[in-house]
Amino acid sequence: MILTSDVPLDLGLTVTSGQLFHWTEENAQFKIIQDRTVLYARQVSQIQIEVQQAGKTMSRSELSELFGLNIHRKATLKHLQKDRFLAEFLPTYSGLTIMRQNPYECLISFMASAMSNIPRIMRNVQDLRAQIGTTIKRTEEKSFPSPKQIVELGELGLRKLGLGYRARYIATTCDRIVVDGIRLQEWNEKSTSDLTNSLSSFEGVGGKIAECTALFGFGRWDTFPVDVWVKRALNALDPELSGMSADKLCEWGKKRWGQNAGLAQQILFCAARNNQIPF
DNA sequence: TTGCAGGGGCATC
DNA sequence: GATGCCCCTGCA
C-alpha cells in the first residue's frame, strides 16, 4: 500500500527521532511493531511511503493516522516557519511528523524512559516482547505484553530485565489497569488537559511522561513535553527562559505554539540532540 | 577502575 | 522551589 503526504515526509527521520521505540531498520526499510501488526515501511518518494503489513491488518486510514499523515501538515509547517525559534531548523526537519502509537504501549515505553537513554529503552521494550509477549499470528514477532502479562511478570521480573526503579511504577500501573478495567483507548474522549491529568494519576507518571503519552499515543498535537533536551534548547535560544522550571516551560510552549506545539517540541528535541543548538 | 549523566518522579523540607 | 533519592547502563 502506498501512503501519500500533503507535504514532503521523511520516514527515517520520523521513526528514528526518539518518539517510537518499537522498530528496527534494515536497508532503509523500517520494521515497526504496534499492537498486533507488523509493518514494513519504506520511503518511495518525497511524499510517499510504501507499507506492507503482517498480523492484524490495518486499514488505509488507520495507517495514515499511525504515520501522522492525517494531520494537515502544510498549514502546521507554514505556521512554524514564521517562528523565530524554529525557522532555522525547518529546512532540516520539515519532513518530521508525529506518529500515533498504541496508547498503552506508548505509556509503558515512556514510563521506562525516565532517566534512561534511547538504546536502553529500546532494549527494555524489546526484552519485554521477547520474554512475555504473545506471538503475533502469521509472523515470527511478538506483541507488546498485555497489562495482565506484565502483572504476572511482576516487579522483580521487570527488575531482572533492567528496568530499575521504574519496575515498581510499571507493575503498579499495569495492576491498576487490570483491576480497574481501564481501557486507555476510551480516554480518547477526554479533553487534552483531562487526559494528561488522568495519565499523571498513575504512579511514576509526571508531567513529562503524561505529555509524551498524550502526544505520541493519543495524537494530541497541542501538548509540549519538556525534557532536558528541550529545556537546554529553549535556554540557549532565549536566555530569558533559562530560569523557568519544566512545568512553566511546558505551559509556555503550549501557549506559544498551540495546536502545533507537539511538532515544535519534536523539532527542538531533534535539533538539540543533533548538536544544532549550541548550549 | 571509578565516576557520572542519562528524554523523571516523588517525598520532604 | 529546592534537594536527595530512586535503579541500572553505557561511556569516558
Short mmCIF file of C-alpha atoms (C1' of nucleotides) in Angstrom, two decimals:
data_model
loop_
_atom_site.label_atom_id
_atom_site.label_comp_id
_atom_site.label_asym_id
_atom_site.label_seq_id
_atom_site.Cartn_x
_atom_site.Cartn_y
_atom_site.Cartn_z
CA MET A 1 0.00 0.00 0.00
CA ILE A 2 1.23 3.49 -0.85
CA LEU A 3 0.55 6.34 1.58
CA THR A 4 0.83 9.91 0.39
CA SER A 5 1.51 13.07 2.38
CA ASP A 6 0.41 16.59 1.51
CA VAL A 7 3.95 17.89 2.00
CA PRO A 8 7.34 16.10 1.94
CA LEU A 9 7.70 13.46 4.61
CA ASP A 10 10.90 11.95 5.96
CA LEU A 11 10.12 8.45 7.21
CA GLY A 12 13.61 7.70 8.52
CA LEU A 13 13.86 10.97 10.40
CA THR A 14 10.43 10.45 11.93
CA VAL A 15 10.91 6.85 13.03
CA THR A 16 14.39 7.44 14.47
CA SER A 17 13.55 10.74 16.17
CA GLY A 18 13.07 9.22 19.61
CA GLN A 19 9.27 9.20 19.65
CA LEU A 20 8.99 5.48 18.89
CA PHE A 21 10.91 2.60 20.47
CA HIS A 22 9.46 -0.47 18.76
CA TRP A 23 11.32 -0.52 15.47
CA THR A 24 14.35 -1.86 13.63
CA GLU A 25 15.88 -0.81 10.33
CA GLU A 26 17.42 -2.83 7.56
CA ASN A 27 18.41 -1.48 4.15
CA ALA A 28 16.28 1.64 4.61
CA GLN A 29 13.24 -0.49 5.38
CA PHE A 30 11.75 0.05 8.81
CA LYS A 31 10.06 -2.77 10.67
CA ILE A 32 7.62 -1.29 13.15
CA ILE A 33 5.52 -3.28 15.59
CA GLN A 34 2.39 -1.73 17.05
CA ASP A 35 -0.31 -3.72 18.83
CA ARG A 36 -0.69 -6.93 16.78
CA THR A 37 0.51 -5.54 13.49
CA VAL A 38 3.97 -5.82 11.99
CA LEU A 39 4.68 -3.08 9.47
CA TYR A 40 7.41 -2.80 6.87
CA ALA A 41 7.72 0.78 5.69
CA ARG A 42 9.94 2.30 3.03
CA GLN A 43 10.24 5.76 1.56
CA VAL A 44 9.49 5.68 -2.17
CA SER A 45 9.34 9.39 -2.98
CA GLN A 46 9.45 12.71 -1.19
CA ILE A 47 5.78 12.48 -0.32
CA GLN A 48 5.16 8.74 -0.43
CA ILE A 49 5.88 5.70 1.68
CA GLU A 50 5.18 2.09 0.84
CA VAL A 51 3.81 -0.01 3.67
CA GLN A 52 3.44 -3.78 3.86
CA GLN A 53 1.91 -5.46 6.85
CA ALA A 54 1.62 -8.78 8.61
CA GLY A 55 -0.51 -9.93 11.53
CA LYS A 56 -3.62 -7.87 12.27
CA THR A 57 -4.46 -5.84 9.18
CA MET A 58 -4.77 -2.08 9.48
CA SER A 59 -6.93 -0.04 7.14
CA ARG A 60 -5.59 2.75 4.96
CA SER A 61 -6.99 5.40 7.27
CA GLU A 62 -5.54 3.70 10.34
CA LEU A 63 -2.13 3.55 8.69
CA SER A 64 -2.41 7.14 7.61
CA GLU A 65 -3.13 8.09 11.20
CA LEU A 66 -0.30 5.92 12.53
CA PHE A 67 2.22 7.73 10.33
CA GLY A 68 0.83 11.13 11.24
CA LEU A 69 -0.40 11.86 7.72
CA ASN A 70 -4.00 12.63 8.63
CA ILE A 71 -2.89 15.99 10.03
CA HIS A 72 -2.89 18.93 7.65
CA ARG A 73 0.86 19.33 7.88
CA LYS A 74 1.05 22.02 5.24
CA ALA A 75 -0.71 24.52 7.49
CA THR A 76 1.30 23.37 10.51
CA LEU A 77 4.62 23.89 8.75
CA LYS A 78 3.53 27.24 7.41
CA HIS A 79 2.75 28.33 10.95
CA LEU A 80 6.04 27.06 12.40
CA GLN A 81 8.12 28.60 9.59
CA LYS A 82 7.19 32.04 10.83
CA ASP A 83 8.54 31.34 14.30
CA ARG A 84 11.90 32.91 15.08
CA PHE A 85 12.98 29.95 17.22
CA LEU A 86 12.12 27.34 14.62
CA ALA A 87 12.67 28.95 11.22
CA GLU A 88 16.33 27.97 11.00
CA PHE A 89 15.55 24.31 11.70
CA LEU A 90 12.61 23.87 9.33
CA PRO A 91 14.78 23.17 6.26
CA THR A 92 16.28 20.19 8.10
CA TYR A 93 13.17 18.96 9.90
CA SER A 94 10.17 19.79 7.73
CA GLY A 95 9.89 16.08 6.89
CA LEU A 96 9.41 15.20 10.54
CA THR A 97 5.99 14.19 11.70
CA ILE A 98 4.38 12.75 14.82
CA MET A 99 3.31 9.13 14.67
CA ARG A 100 0.30 7.87 16.54
CA GLN A 101 1.17 4.85 18.65
CA ASN A 102 -0.93 2.44 20.62
CA PRO A 103 -1.69 4.40 23.83
CA TYR A 104 -0.89 1.61 26.28
CA GLU A 105 2.39 0.62 24.62
CA CYS A 106 3.31 4.28 24.44
CA LEU A 107 2.57 4.85 28.14
CA ILE A 108 4.65 1.91 29.35
CA SER A 109 7.50 2.74 26.97
CA PHE A 110 7.74 6.29 28.23
CA MET A 111 7.50 5.12 31.82
CA ALA A 112 10.58 3.07 31.03
CA SER A 113 12.31 6.15 29.60
CA ALA A 114 12.73 8.06 32.86
CA MET A 115 16.40 8.87 33.47
CA SER A 116 17.35 6.41 30.78
CA ASN A 117 18.65 6.59 27.22
CA ILE A 118 17.22 5.58 23.88
CA PRO A 119 19.28 2.43 23.22
CA ARG A 120 18.46 1.15 26.67
CA ILE A 121 14.74 1.96 26.38
CA MET A 122 14.60 0.13 23.05
CA ARG A 123 16.29 -2.87 24.59
CA ASN A 124 13.90 -2.81 27.56
CA VAL A 125 10.78 -2.89 25.38
CA GLN A 126 12.34 -5.48 23.06
CA ASP A 127 13.18 -7.70 26.03
CA LEU A 128 9.62 -7.33 27.32
CA ARG A 129 8.26 -8.54 23.99
CA ALA A 130 10.71 -11.40 23.69
CA GLN A 131 10.23 -12.65 27.21
CA ILE A 132 6.49 -12.44 27.85
CA GLY A 133 4.82 -11.18 24.66
CA THR A 134 2.38 -13.26 22.64
CA THR A 135 3.35 -14.41 19.17
CA ILE A 136 1.56 -12.35 16.54
CA LYS A 137 -0.33 -14.67 14.22
CA ARG A 138 1.28 -15.46 10.87
CA THR A 139 4.53 -13.76 11.93
CA GLU A 140 7.60 -14.53 13.97
CA GLU A 141 7.22 -11.37 16.01
CA LYS A 142 5.84 -10.94 19.49
CA SER A 143 3.34 -8.36 20.62
CA PHE A 144 3.97 -5.96 23.46
CA PRO A 145 2.88 -7.76 26.66
CA SER A 146 -0.60 -7.01 27.95
CA PRO A 147 -1.11 -5.41 31.38
CA LYS A 148 -2.03 -8.85 32.69
CA GLN A 149 1.18 -10.38 31.34
CA ILE A 150 3.22 -7.62 32.97
CA VAL A 151 1.41 -8.11 36.28
CA GLU A 152 2.28 -11.81 36.09
CA LEU A 153 5.92 -10.99 35.41
CA GLY A 154 5.88 -8.72 38.46
CA GLU A 155 8.19 -6.04 39.75
CA LEU A 156 11.03 -8.47 40.32
CA GLY A 157 10.80 -9.80 36.78
CA LEU A 158 10.84 -6.25 35.44
CA ARG A 159 13.90 -5.50 37.54
CA LYS A 160 15.65 -8.52 36.10
CA LEU A 161 15.06 -7.01 32.66
CA GLY A 162 16.94 -3.92 33.81
CA LEU A 163 14.02 -1.56 34.37
CA GLY A 164 15.49 -0.49 37.71
CA TYR A 165 13.34 1.68 39.98
CA ARG A 166 10.82 2.07 37.12
CA ALA A 167 9.82 -1.57 37.64
CA ARG A 168 7.58 -0.81 40.60
CA TYR A 169 5.80 2.01 38.77
CA ILE A 170 5.17 -0.11 35.68
CA ALA A 171 3.97 -3.10 37.69
CA THR A 172 1.64 -0.92 39.77
CA THR A 173 0.27 0.84 36.70
CA CYS A 174 -0.49 -2.44 34.93
CA ASP A 175 -2.10 -3.80 38.07
CA ARG A 176 -4.38 -0.78 38.26
CA ILE A 177 -5.28 -1.11 34.57
CA VAL A 178 -6.26 -4.76 35.13
CA VAL A 179 -8.04 -4.35 38.47
CA ASP A 180 -9.96 -1.21 37.49
CA GLY A 181 -10.62 -2.47 33.97
CA ILE A 182 -9.14 0.67 32.47
CA ARG A 183 -9.36 0.91 28.68
CA LEU A 184 -6.94 3.61 27.61
CA GLN A 185 -8.47 3.77 24.12
CA GLU A 186 -11.61 5.16 25.72
CA TRP A 187 -9.59 8.06 27.08
CA ASN A 188 -9.65 9.39 23.51
CA GLU A 189 -12.88 11.10 24.55
CA LYS A 190 -11.16 13.23 27.17
CA SER A 191 -10.01 16.79 26.60
CA THR A 192 -6.24 17.14 26.46
CA SER A 193 -5.94 18.57 29.96
CA ASP A 194 -8.24 15.89 31.39
CA LEU A 195 -6.20 13.29 29.56
CA THR A 196 -2.83 14.44 30.89
CA ASN A 197 -4.29 14.72 34.40
CA SER A 198 -5.66 11.19 34.19
CA LEU A 199 -2.35 9.86 32.89
CA SER A 200 -0.50 11.62 35.72
CA SER A 201 -2.63 9.74 38.23
CA PHE A 202 -0.54 6.65 37.52
CA GLU A 203 2.34 6.41 39.94
CA GLY A 204 5.58 7.17 38.14
CA VAL A 205 3.89 9.33 35.53
CA GLY A 206 4.60 13.03 35.96
CA GLY A 207 4.07 15.90 33.60
CA LYS A 208 6.70 14.94 31.05
CA ILE A 209 5.59 11.34 30.56
CA ALA A 210 1.91 12.35 30.54
CA GLU A 211 2.60 14.91 27.81
CA CYS A 212 4.60 12.39 25.78
CA THR A 213 1.84 9.79 26.03
CA ALA A 214 -0.83 12.32 25.08
CA LEU A 215 1.24 13.43 22.10
CA PHE A 216 2.56 10.13 20.75
CA GLY A 217 -0.21 7.79 21.95
CA PHE A 218 -3.32 9.95 21.61
CA GLY A 219 -2.34 12.26 18.77
CA ARG A 220 -2.63 15.42 20.87
CA TRP A 221 -0.51 17.86 18.93
CA ASP A 222 -1.40 20.57 21.42
CA THR A 223 0.98 19.16 24.03
CA PHE A 224 4.57 20.18 24.76
CA PRO A 225 6.69 17.63 26.62
CA VAL A 226 9.72 19.26 28.23
CA ASP A 227 12.73 17.04 28.85
CA VAL A 228 16.35 18.01 29.46
CA TRP A 229 17.00 18.45 25.73
CA VAL A 230 14.06 20.75 25.10
CA LYS A 231 14.93 22.68 28.24
CA ARG A 232 18.51 23.13 27.03
CA ALA A 233 17.31 24.14 23.58
CA LEU A 234 14.95 26.80 24.93
CA ASN A 235 17.54 28.11 27.37
CA ALA A 236 20.01 28.51 24.53
CA LEU A 237 17.52 30.14 22.17
CA ASP A 238 16.30 32.66 24.72
CA PRO A 239 18.26 33.41 27.91
CA GLU A 240 15.11 34.82 29.47
CA LEU A 241 13.71 31.30 29.62
CA SER A 242 16.69 29.88 31.47
CA GLY A 243 15.21 30.30 34.92
CA MET A 244 11.93 28.55 34.15
CA SER A 245 11.01 25.14 35.50
CA ALA A 246 9.98 22.32 33.18
CA ASP A 247 6.34 22.83 34.17
CA LYS A 248 6.47 26.51 33.30
CA LEU A 249 8.22 25.83 30.01
CA CYS A 250 5.53 23.29 29.16
CA GLU A 251 2.81 25.89 29.66
CA TRP A 252 4.89 28.45 27.79
CA GLY A 253 5.33 26.13 24.80
CA LYS A 254 1.65 25.26 24.60
CA LYS A 255 0.72 28.92 24.72
CA ARG A 256 3.26 29.87 22.06
CA TRP A 257 2.56 27.10 19.55
CA GLY A 258 -0.96 25.98 20.37
CA GLN A 259 -2.18 23.18 18.12
CA ASN A 260 1.33 22.81 16.69
CA ALA A 261 3.22 22.64 19.99
CA GLY A 262 3.87 18.91 19.72
CA LEU A 263 5.67 19.17 16.41
CA ALA A 264 7.53 22.27 17.58
CA GLN A 265 8.76 20.27 20.56
CA GLN A 266 9.90 17.38 18.39
CA ILE A 267 11.84 19.72 16.12
CA LEU A 268 13.58 21.38 19.09
CA PHE A 269 14.32 17.97 20.60
CA CYS A 270 15.91 16.67 17.41
CA ALA A 271 17.86 19.86 16.75
CA ALA A 272 19.23 19.81 20.29
CA ARG A 273 20.20 16.15 20.16
CA ASN A 274 21.88 16.64 16.79
CA ASN A 275 24.06 19.43 18.19
CA GLN A 276 22.42 22.08 16.04
CA ILE A 277 21.81 24.30 19.03
CA PRO A 278 24.98 25.42 20.83
CA PHE A 279 24.28 25.37 24.55
"C1'" DT B 1 38.90 1.01 37.87
"C1'" DT B 2 35.89 4.72 39.18
"C1'" DG B 3 32.76 8.48 38.20
"C1'" DC B 4 28.94 10.37 36.02
"C1'" DA B 5 24.93 11.54 33.43
"C1'" DG B 6 21.10 9.65 31.04
"C1'" DG B 7 14.31 12.02 27.25
"C1'" DG B 8 11.84 11.89 35.55
"C1'" DG B 9 9.10 11.40 39.56
"C1'" DC B 10 8.19 11.68 44.34
"C1'" DA B 11 8.66 12.72 49.19
"C1'" DT B 12 10.31 16.01 52.19
"C1'" DC B 13 11.58 20.39 53.69
"C1'" DG C 1 11.21 25.70 44.65
"C1'" DA C 2 14.94 23.16 46.04
"C1'" DT C 3 17.19 18.87 47.31
"C1'" DG C 4 18.01 13.94 47.80
"C1'" DC C 5 16.87 9.61 46.46
"C1'" DC C 6 15.29 6.04 43.45
"C1'" DC C 7 17.95 1.64 39.84
"C1'" DC C 8 20.67 0.42 36.16
"C1'" DT C 9 23.85 1.18 31.95
"C1'" DG C 10 27.00 2.90 28.89
"C1'" DC C 11 30.81 5.54 28.35
"C1'" DA C 12 34.63 8.27 29.50
#
